[in-house]
């Protein structure tokens, strides 16, 4: 096991045990549901967008595997204070990372803690777990109130 794998395990286990922003949101402006039938991951993602188009706060509820939960925990932390466009750009960078495409230098920097998910590309079946929360978030930003499924 190399350093990256160890960091990956440690950060994911920590966020799974102590998920950040893991609660309901009564004043959410956008909400979407994400479901990954292959793994059974099932979450609701809430966010509050202000008049300037900045994401003021994010939260999530639901249950799933350690990777999906840690991904939502880190994502909701990382996107606080970002605009919807910045969130979309970060999702593209994150998606490249977990699907094993070489990230550009810029996206590498902006990913921050999300970079620990680089190890996921070695486990193709877990890519959907890592991206589920992001798909739900994008669905919420696109105002779709329906269910977002990975299938
Ligand atoms: Zn999963």
XYZ file of N, CA and C and ligand atoms in Angstrom:
454
model
N 0.843 -1.196 0.000
C 0.000 0.000 0.000
C 0.882 1.251 0.000
N 0.671 2.130 -0.937
C 1.493 3.335 -0.962
C 0.819 4.472 -0.188
N 1.494 5.605 -0.137
C 1.010 6.740 0.649
C -0.380 7.210 0.207
N -0.583 7.240 -1.105
C -1.859 7.734 -1.610
C -2.991 6.821 -1.164
N -2.755 5.520 -1.235
C -3.784 4.572 -0.821
C -4.106 4.717 0.665
N -3.058 4.935 1.457
C -3.274 5.081 2.888
C -4.076 6.321 3.206
N -3.730 7.414 2.528
C -4.441 8.675 2.733
C -5.903 8.510 2.318
N -6.086 7.859 1.192
C -7.410 7.604 0.647
C -8.274 6.869 1.666
N -7.711 5.785 2.213
C -8.444 4.996 3.203
C -8.785 5.814 4.438
N -7.781 6.539 4.927
C -7.938 7.290 6.163
C -9.008 8.372 6.031
N -8.921 9.151 4.952
C -9.858 10.259 4.761
C -11.269 9.726 4.552
N -11.394 8.656 3.763
C -12.725 8.109 3.489
C -13.344 7.514 4.751
N -12.552 6.806 5.523
C -13.081 6.226 6.756
C -13.509 7.318 7.734
N -12.710 8.376 7.809
C -13.035 9.471 8.715
C -14.342 10.145 8.309
N -14.480 10.431 7.020
C -15.699 11.112 6.564
C -16.914 10.196 6.610
N -16.687 8.895 6.508
C -17.804 7.971 6.631
C -18.298 7.923 8.076
N -17.361 7.890 9.001
C -17.722 7.826 10.428
C -18.295 9.140 10.930
N -17.678 10.237 10.472
C -18.086 11.558 10.965
C -18.466 12.418 9.767
N -19.549 12.068 9.114
C -19.936 12.781 7.890
C -20.255 14.235 8.200
N -19.709 15.146 7.368
C -19.982 16.578 7.521
C -21.294 16.905 6.795
N -21.999 17.881 7.315
C -23.221 18.386 6.653
C -24.273 17.285 6.459
N -24.289 16.350 7.393
C -25.190 15.198 7.282
C -26.432 15.464 8.127
N -27.384 16.191 7.524
C -28.594 16.544 8.258
C -29.638 17.068 7.267
N -30.825 17.281 7.756
C -31.890 17.836 6.917
C -31.664 19.330 6.741
N -32.343 19.923 5.761
C -32.269 21.380 5.573
C -33.674 21.894 5.328
N -34.153 22.741 6.230
C -35.535 23.198 6.130
C -35.689 24.349 5.145
N -34.588 25.105 4.892
C -34.702 26.274 4.007
C -33.945 26.068 2.691
N -33.873 24.816 2.237
C -33.175 24.538 0.980
C -33.910 25.176 -0.194
N -33.149 25.706 -1.156
C -33.762 26.223 -2.376
C -33.799 25.141 -3.454
N -32.923 24.157 -3.348
C -32.847 23.080 -4.327
C -32.625 21.752 -3.595
N -33.314 20.719 -4.052
C -33.154 19.387 -3.478
C -33.242 18.357 -4.601
N -32.413 17.336 -4.534
C -32.557 16.225 -5.481
C -32.192 14.930 -4.776
N -32.676 13.860 -5.355
C -32.446 12.543 -4.799
C -31.477 11.806 -5.713
N -30.545 11.083 -5.122
C -29.611 10.281 -5.905
C -29.698 8.826 -5.488
N -29.746 7.943 -6.463
C -29.895 6.518 -6.165
C -28.973 5.708 -7.058
N -28.190 4.832 -6.446
C -27.285 3.951 -7.178
C -27.703 2.511 -6.915
N -28.529 1.939 -7.796
C -29.093 0.604 -7.535
C -28.032 -0.503 -7.467
N -26.886 -0.290 -8.090
C -25.852 -1.323 -8.081
C -25.305 -1.557 -6.681
N -25.294 -0.502 -5.886
C -24.700 -0.584 -4.554
C -25.735 -0.394 -3.464
N -26.853 0.259 -3.801
C -27.881 0.544 -2.806
C -27.720 1.909 -2.159
N -26.809 2.729 -2.690
C -26.612 4.078 -2.147
C -27.831 4.936 -2.487
N -28.332 5.642 -1.501
C -29.573 6.404 -1.697
C -29.535 7.647 -0.807
N -29.487 8.811 -1.436
C -29.341 10.064 -0.678
C -30.244 11.160 -1.210
N -30.519 12.119 -0.328
C -31.102 13.390 -0.744
C -30.041 14.464 -0.522
N -29.858 15.287 -1.534
C -28.898 16.385 -1.431
C -29.678 17.697 -1.425
N -29.374 18.554 -0.445
C -30.051 19.850 -0.316
C -29.024 20.958 -0.458
N -29.439 22.037 -1.084
C -28.552 23.189 -1.084
C -29.356 24.470 -1.077
N -28.667 25.513 -0.633
C -29.291 26.833 -0.552
C -28.464 27.774 -1.414
N -29.102 28.241 -2.480
C -28.443 29.137 -3.433
C -28.951 30.556 -3.139
N -28.030 31.521 -3.015
C -28.502 32.890 -2.753
C -28.743 33.653 -4.057
N -29.152 34.914 -3.936
C -29.507 35.715 -5.118
C -28.326 35.938 -6.051
N -27.121 35.867 -5.509
C -25.920 36.049 -6.332
C -25.487 34.749 -7.024
N -26.246 33.678 -6.837
C -25.882 32.409 -7.449
C -24.776 31.672 -6.714
N -24.573 32.031 -5.446
C -23.547 31.369 -4.637
C -24.218 30.325 -3.745
N -23.594 29.168 -3.644
C -24.121 28.112 -2.784
C -23.769 28.451 -1.338
N -24.776 28.838 -0.577
C -24.532 29.260 0.803
C -24.346 28.083 1.733
N -25.140 27.057 1.537
C -24.982 25.893 2.391
C -25.474 24.647 1.667
N -24.939 23.514 2.118
C -25.295 22.218 1.539
C -25.487 21.216 2.670
N -26.338 20.236 2.414
C -26.527 19.167 3.386
C -26.998 17.927 2.641
N -26.848 16.787 3.286
C -27.355 15.569 2.665
C -27.885 14.626 3.716
N -28.797 13.749 3.279
C -29.383 12.730 4.137
C -29.420 11.436 3.350
N -29.499 10.337 4.047
C -29.639 9.053 3.374
C -28.605 8.059 3.842
N -28.544 6.945 3.128
C -27.636 5.873 3.518
C -26.950 5.282 2.295
N -25.764 4.752 2.517
C -25.039 4.091 1.443
C -23.684 3.637 1.938
N -22.846 3.222 1.013
C -21.536 2.685 1.386
C -20.594 3.812 1.818
N -19.445 3.402 2.342
C -18.480 4.368 2.874
C -18.008 5.352 1.815
N -17.807 4.868 0.594
C -17.288 5.758 -0.452
C -18.318 6.813 -0.834
N -19.573 6.398 -0.984
C -20.599 7.370 -1.374
C -20.798 8.407 -0.272
N -20.797 7.949 0.969
C -21.034 8.868 2.080
C -19.865 9.833 2.250
N -18.647 9.306 2.170
C -17.465 10.164 2.295
C -17.419 11.171 1.153
N -17.805 10.729 -0.039
C -17.787 11.619 -1.188
C -18.764 12.781 -0.985
N -19.960 12.481 -0.480
C -20.942 13.530 -0.217
C -20.469 14.459 0.891
N -19.852 13.867 1.904
C -19.358 14.657 3.026
C -18.308 15.662 2.556
N -17.352 15.196 1.766
C -16.272 16.070 1.288
C -16.813 17.052 0.248
N -17.703 16.586 -0.611
C -18.280 17.456 -1.639
C -19.045 18.623 -1.007
N -19.876 18.335 -0.013
C -20.681 19.395 0.589
C -19.798 20.410 1.305
N -18.652 19.961 1.829
C -17.685 20.886 2.415
C -17.025 21.739 1.334
N -16.628 21.070 0.251
C -15.837 21.731 -0.786
C -16.633 22.776 -1.561
N -17.947 22.601 -1.659
C -18.738 23.482 -2.530
C -19.346 24.680 -1.812
N -19.182 24.735 -0.503
C -19.730 25.857 0.248
C -19.046 27.151 -0.215
N -19.836 28.148 -0.592
C -19.268 29.421 -1.024
C -18.927 29.480 -2.504
N -19.128 28.371 -3.204
C -18.847 28.350 -4.650
C -20.110 28.742 -5.431
N -19.908 29.225 -6.657
C -21.056 29.488 -7.515
C -21.471 28.179 -8.176
N -22.660 28.170 -8.756
C -23.146 26.974 -9.451
C -22.187 26.607 -10.591
N -21.657 27.609 -11.285
C -20.717 27.330 -12.376
C -19.421 26.723 -11.858
N -18.935 27.232 -10.736
C -17.719 26.670 -10.137
C -17.956 25.231 -9.702
N -19.156 24.978 -9.174
C -19.496 23.618 -8.751
C -19.497 22.672 -9.947
N -20.017 23.149 -11.086
C -20.040 22.316 -12.293
C -18.621 22.025 -12.786
N -17.758 23.046 -12.745
C -16.369 22.863 -13.172
C -15.651 21.864 -12.265
N -15.946 21.949 -10.970
C -15.314 21.035 -10.018
C -15.805 19.604 -10.240
N -17.074 19.465 -10.581
C -17.605 18.137 -10.867
C -16.892 17.529 -12.074
N -16.643 18.347 -13.097
C -15.936 17.830 -14.274
C -14.532 17.364 -13.912
N -13.853 18.153 -13.090
C -12.499 17.793 -12.659
C -12.530 16.512 -11.817
N -13.529 16.424 -10.934
C -13.671 15.249 -10.073
C -13.997 14.004 -10.902
N -14.863 14.186 -11.876
C -15.245 13.075 -12.738
C -14.035 12.550 -13.512
N -13.216 13.466 -14.041
C -11.982 13.067 -14.733
C -11.079 12.279 -13.799
N -10.990 12.750 -12.566
C -10.112 12.122 -11.583
C -10.530 10.675 -11.300
N -11.809 10.468 -10.972
C -12.238 9.127 -10.567
C -12.370 8.168 -11.755
N -12.475 8.720 -12.966
C -12.523 7.829 -14.123
C -11.127 7.623 -14.714
N -10.115 8.168 -14.041
C -8.732 7.882 -14.411
C -8.191 8.699 -15.563
N -8.897 9.811 -15.894
C -8.353 10.693 -16.922
C -7.419 11.692 -16.266
N -6.329 11.954 -16.927
C -5.327 12.842 -16.353
C -5.917 14.219 -16.101
N -5.902 14.660 -14.853
C -6.430 15.989 -14.568
C -5.455 17.069 -15.035
N -5.989 18.193 -15.413
C -5.112 19.311 -15.761
C -4.497 19.843 -14.474
N -3.439 20.607 -14.597
C -2.761 21.146 -13.406
C -3.724 21.964 -12.568
N -4.531 22.765 -13.230
C -5.447 23.638 -12.511
C -6.472 22.852 -11.702
N -7.036 21.828 -12.333
C -8.077 21.092 -11.631
C -7.470 20.311 -10.469
N -6.218 19.888 -10.644
C -5.536 19.178 -9.578
C -5.487 20.044 -8.325
N -5.186 21.308 -8.522
C -5.072 22.246 -7.417
C -6.441 22.507 -6.803
N -7.441 22.740 -7.649
C -8.735 23.139 -7.125
C -9.465 21.977 -6.438
N -9.079 20.756 -6.728
C -9.770 19.607 -6.135
C -9.523 19.510 -4.628
N -8.372 19.941 -4.173
C -8.077 19.895 -2.740
C -8.251 18.505 -2.172
N -9.068 18.419 -1.120
C -9.286 17.156 -0.423
C -9.951 16.100 -1.315
N -10.679 16.571 -2.328
C -11.360 15.637 -3.235
C -10.359 14.739 -3.952
N -9.100 15.165 -4.002
C -8.069 14.406 -4.702
C -7.873 13.003 -4.118
N -8.290 12.785 -2.858
C -8.122 11.445 -2.281
C -8.921 10.394 -3.053
N -9.926 10.838 -3.803
C -10.730 9.881 -4.558
C -10.053 9.409 -5.839
N -8.835 9.881 -6.072
C -8.067 9.415 -7.229
C -7.904 7.908 -7.232
N -7.885 7.289 -6.046
C -7.732 5.836 -5.938
C -8.931 5.067 -6.467
N -10.070 5.740 -6.574
C -11.310 5.075 -6.997
C -11.210 4.545 -8.434
N -10.392 5.204 -9.269
C -10.328 4.785 -10.678
C -9.812 3.355 -10.813
N -9.146 2.842 -9.759
C -8.673 1.459 -9.794
C -9.802 0.463 -9.511
N -10.944 0.976 -9.059
C -12.087 0.116 -8.734
C -13.307 0.615 -9.500
N -13.421 0.228 -10.771
C -14.480 0.785 -11.633
C -15.886 0.660 -11.046
N -16.138 -0.391 -10.274
C -17.487 -0.558 -9.729
C -17.804 0.509 -8.689
N -16.776 1.178 -8.152
C -17.025 2.178 -7.113
C -17.133 3.599 -7.663
N -16.899 3.757 -8.975
C -16.939 5.109 -9.545
C -18.324 5.715 -9.360
N -19.351 4.886 -9.525
C -20.719 5.391 -9.365
C -21.002 5.781 -7.916
N -20.381 5.074 -6.991
C -20.537 5.433 -5.578
C -19.938 6.815 -5.324
N -18.761 7.044 -5.922
C -18.055 8.312 -5.682
C -18.734 9.483 -6.368
N -19.419 9.238 -7.491
C -19.999 10.351 -8.248
C -21.492 10.540 -7.996
N -22.123 9.615 -7.265
C -23.578 9.697 -7.057
C -24.018 11.042 -6.488
N -23.353 11.455 -5.410
C -23.735 12.714 -4.768
C -23.602 13.886 -5.715
N -22.579 13.835 -6.550
C -22.347 14.912 -7.523
C -23.457 14.937 -8.573
N -23.845 13.760 -9.046
C -24.938 13.709 -10.022
C -26.220 14.281 -9.410
N -26.464 13.934 -8.157
C -27.657 14.454 -7.480
C -27.558 15.965 -7.346
N -26.371 16.445 -6.985
C -26.181 17.881 -6.835
C -26.419 18.618 -8.148
N -25.888 18.061 -9.241
C -26.087 18.687 -10.544
C -27.574 18.694 -10.895
N -28.255 17.597 -10.551
C -29.693 17.524 -10.776
C -30.417 18.615 -9.991
N -29.965 18.828 -8.749
C -30.583 19.860 -7.916
C -30.340 21.233 -8.519
N -29.112 21.478 -8.974
C -28.784 22.792 -9.559
C -29.558 23.030 -10.847
N -29.854 21.947 -11.556
C -30.633 22.083 -12.790
C -32.127 22.118 -12.504
N -32.455 22.270 -11.239
C -33.845 22.437 -10.802
C -34.688 21.185 -10.964
N -34.073 20.064 -11.288
C -34.886 18.862 -11.434
C -35.172 18.320 -10.044
N -36.415 18.139 -9.757
C -36.795 17.668 -8.423
C -36.915 16.145 -8.403
N -36.726 15.545 -9.542
C -36.934 14.104 -9.624
C -35.751 13.304 -9.092
N -35.804 12.051 -9.283
C -34.766 11.164 -8.812
C -33.665 11.063 -9.863
N -32.413 11.131 -9.405
C -31.279 10.951 -10.298
C -30.730 9.559 -10.050
N -30.683 8.758 -11.091
C -30.194 7.399 -10.932
C -28.942 7.219 -11.756
N -28.014 6.389 -11.257
C -26.797 6.127 -12.015
C -27.066 5.149 -13.141
N -28.240 4.522 -13.131
C -28.552 3.546 -14.200
C -29.581 4.129 -15.156
Zn -21.752 2.566 -2.978
